[in-house]
């Protein structure tokens, strides 16, 4: 699926509503932040239950932890280059708090990367102490990110909504998607698949169905299908008015 194809679909809000005085505003953070919350808490859980004397478990868990840092670094870069830049252009210092947070988070991520590498290279006997330290540091990092995302979804959203129309905010989201590599876009979509409600996924895919080529739509449906259990997939297929068996056949072709 091309990045451009998805861009044309995702400029529509996940929570798209007809314009009215009571309609919710375009929330540029909601969907991706749900995905990142799941990614972070799932990764923390995996670190906690990792069997340190099992090489495959250890390295798979550390690979996942590194992937979490990579996806979060990409998210920080998107927010800095697109959202914060847009806010600062219309209200200087308007994104100062969360910009400063990002600087701190990048330092924490560099430290965590060093911790991960040290644990990879440590003999089994010395692993428990390093693993416990890494687990605790990741837990604190997750806690900081949860608070940070709350500020973005409240304070920054209020700033965005006071400075930009929904159409302009949707354009910012389009810019973010356009900057992503296909691999990163797929990774974010997979975490969104397991983090959004069926109604939210339906809204996202219905918008995509209207705004993107059929090929991109079906590729995204197949990707999301691969992340859902049978019950949730059945609900989503029904909400989309799709024959779930037909889609399964298409995705296997
Ligand atoms: Fe952020």
XYZ file of C-alpha atoms and ligand atoms in Angstrom:
254
model
C 0.000 0.000 0.000
C 1.459 3.355 -0.940
C 1.832 6.080 1.639
C 0.157 8.530 -0.701
C -2.882 6.309 -1.066
C -3.378 6.153 2.663
C -2.805 9.888 2.941
C -5.846 10.529 0.796
C -7.957 8.472 3.136
C -6.621 9.450 6.502
C -7.069 13.180 6.112
C -10.588 12.403 7.268
C -10.935 12.186 11.040
C -11.420 8.797 12.657
C -14.279 10.365 14.593
C -15.694 12.154 11.558
C -19.054 13.771 12.248
C -21.288 16.146 10.314
C -20.487 19.759 11.134
C -22.715 21.162 13.871
C -22.408 23.279 16.960
C -22.140 20.179 19.161
C -19.979 18.017 16.910
C -16.624 16.975 18.378
C -13.624 18.672 16.828
C -11.044 16.817 14.768
C -8.798 14.987 17.257
C -5.414 14.493 15.633
C -4.073 12.633 18.661
C -6.829 10.198 19.638
C -6.234 7.223 17.347
C -2.459 7.158 17.269
C -2.196 7.770 21.014
C -4.483 4.810 21.719
C -2.137 2.719 19.586
C 0.964 3.984 21.396
C -0.582 3.391 24.828
C -1.218 -0.243 23.881
C 2.275 -0.594 22.413
C 3.926 0.780 25.549
C 1.915 -1.182 28.119
C 2.157 -4.405 26.104
C 5.930 -3.978 25.831
C 6.243 -3.306 29.549
C 4.273 -6.491 30.252
C 6.526 -8.512 27.976
C 9.615 -7.149 29.732
C 8.139 -8.134 33.087
C 7.456 -11.741 32.118
C 10.582 -12.303 30.023
C 12.440 -15.550 30.816
C 16.005 -14.319 31.027
C 17.531 -17.795 30.639
C 15.691 -18.301 27.359
C 17.735 -16.685 24.594
C 14.915 -16.385 22.069
C 12.519 -14.900 24.630
C 15.137 -12.401 25.809
C 16.123 -11.207 22.347
C 12.537 -11.122 21.028
C 11.542 -9.036 24.047
C 14.459 -6.660 23.600
C 13.692 -6.411 19.872
C 10.131 -5.431 20.763
C 11.415 -2.850 23.254
C 13.682 -1.375 20.584
C 10.781 -1.299 18.122
C 8.711 0.585 20.696
C 11.480 3.201 20.972
C 11.754 3.461 17.178
C 8.019 4.004 16.731
C 7.921 6.538 19.569
C 10.895 8.412 18.090
C 9.065 8.590 14.772
C 5.972 9.874 16.531
C 7.953 12.561 18.348
C 9.525 13.655 15.073
C 6.088 13.880 13.405
C 4.686 15.937 16.242
C 7.713 18.247 16.320
C 7.931 18.802 12.580
C 4.216 19.097 11.845
C 1.991 19.760 14.877
C 4.327 21.796 17.041
C 5.654 23.700 14.035
C 2.096 24.619 13.039
C 1.164 25.736 16.570
C 4.342 27.777 16.979
C 3.752 29.485 13.616
C 0.460 30.909 14.873
C 1.209 31.109 18.595
C 4.917 31.390 19.454
C 5.762 29.202 22.496
C 2.315 27.594 22.162
C 3.782 24.086 22.185
C 6.641 24.790 24.581
C 5.629 22.330 27.312
C 5.260 19.290 25.061
C 8.302 20.283 22.957
C 10.407 20.301 26.138
C 8.892 16.913 27.074
C 10.015 15.531 23.725
C 13.593 16.629 24.378
C 13.525 14.802 27.723
C 11.951 11.715 26.152
C 14.617 11.516 23.456
C 17.305 11.538 26.162
C 15.449 8.808 28.082
C 15.198 6.776 24.884
C 18.937 7.055 24.266
C 19.550 5.830 27.825
C 17.081 2.939 27.379
C 18.775 1.949 24.114
C 22.066 1.687 26.016
C 20.350 -0.398 28.728
C 18.906 -2.746 26.105
C 22.287 -3.237 24.474
C 23.954 -3.910 27.839
C 21.376 -6.581 28.715
C 21.829 -8.258 25.325
C 25.560 -8.636 25.964
C 25.444 -9.652 29.630
C 26.059 -13.277 30.735
C 23.009 -15.092 32.171
C 24.173 -14.754 35.778
C 24.231 -10.946 35.579
C 20.989 -10.562 33.624
C 18.444 -10.333 36.498
C 19.832 -7.089 37.924
C 20.042 -5.350 34.544
C 16.611 -6.673 33.504
C 15.016 -5.367 36.696
C 16.580 -1.937 36.146
C 15.429 -1.877 32.505
C 11.893 -2.907 33.509
C 11.689 -0.126 36.086
C 13.119 2.496 33.745
C 10.709 1.526 30.975
C 7.853 1.725 33.507
C 8.864 5.286 34.439
C 9.256 6.164 30.763
C 5.757 4.827 30.040
C 4.376 6.817 32.979
C 5.945 10.027 31.642
C 4.537 9.344 28.197
C 1.047 8.674 29.522
C 1.050 12.040 31.297
C 2.551 13.745 28.269
C -0.094 12.360 25.911
C -2.812 13.572 28.267
C -1.399 17.111 28.036
C -1.332 16.856 24.251
C -4.917 15.607 24.083
C -6.186 18.360 26.383
C -3.970 21.467 26.301
C -2.550 21.039 22.791
C -5.899 20.059 21.332
C -7.461 23.167 22.882
C -4.696 25.237 21.286
C -5.140 23.556 17.910
C -8.911 23.989 18.008
C -8.558 27.696 18.827
C -6.060 28.317 16.013
C -7.087 25.947 13.207
C -10.194 24.710 11.449
C -10.886 20.970 11.356
C -9.944 20.964 7.671
C -6.577 22.510 8.514
C -5.950 19.999 11.309
C -6.859 17.184 8.915
C -4.267 18.570 6.525
C -1.676 18.389 9.305
C -2.548 14.717 9.788
C -2.135 14.215 6.062
C 1.346 15.754 6.258
C 2.253 13.357 9.075
C 1.107 10.283 7.151
C 2.936 11.454 4.017
C 6.222 11.567 5.961
C 5.978 7.922 7.109
C 7.741 5.034 5.429
C 5.428 2.181 4.349
C 6.955 -0.001 7.078
C 6.274 2.507 9.844
C 2.802 3.218 8.534
C 1.987 -0.500 8.616
C 3.365 -0.802 12.149
C 1.233 2.095 13.416
C -1.845 0.667 11.653
C -1.322 -2.734 13.322
C -1.255 -1.148 16.767
C -4.290 0.947 15.916
C -6.116 -2.225 14.837
C -5.810 -3.711 18.323
C -6.399 -0.410 20.140
C -9.429 1.204 18.498
C -13.032 0.193 18.988
C -14.928 -1.444 16.157
C -16.832 1.809 15.630
C -13.571 3.758 15.356
C -12.032 1.249 12.946
C -15.235 1.319 10.924
C -15.133 5.119 10.690
C -11.492 5.044 9.683
C -12.032 2.417 6.990
C -15.239 3.971 5.678
C -13.380 7.251 5.192
C -10.600 5.375 3.455
C -13.069 3.557 1.228
C -14.339 6.930 0.005
C -10.997 8.681 -0.325
C -8.409 6.101 -1.365
C -7.953 3.661 -4.249
C -9.732 0.314 -3.780
C -6.367 -1.461 -3.722
C -5.167 0.595 -0.758
C -8.475 0.113 1.046
C -8.392 -3.678 0.656
C -4.711 -3.834 1.663
C -5.513 -1.933 4.850
C -8.545 -4.114 5.576
C -6.359 -7.207 5.178
C -3.682 -5.758 7.458
C -6.244 -4.924 10.153
C -7.985 -8.282 9.682
C -4.675 -9.989 10.450
C -4.567 -8.335 13.878
C -8.137 -9.088 14.983
C -9.635 -12.221 16.498
C -12.589 -13.843 14.741
C -15.207 -12.127 16.895
C -13.887 -8.602 16.379
C -13.234 -9.231 12.715
C -16.813 -10.458 12.307
C -18.141 -7.273 13.923
C -15.954 -5.064 11.748
C -16.828 -6.896 8.528
C -20.519 -6.591 9.361
C -20.190 -2.879 10.157
C -18.443 -2.343 6.832
C -21.124 -4.322 5.029
C -18.512 -6.786 3.850
C -18.749 -10.538 3.514
C -16.002 -11.643 5.914
C -15.373 -14.903 4.032
C -15.008 -13.029 0.747
C -12.468 -10.684 2.311
C -10.564 -13.651 3.761
C -10.411 -15.208 0.312
C -9.220 -11.931 -1.199
C -6.514 -11.470 1.441
C -5.207 -15.023 0.866
C -5.086 -14.624 -2.928
Fe 4.232 14.018 22.014
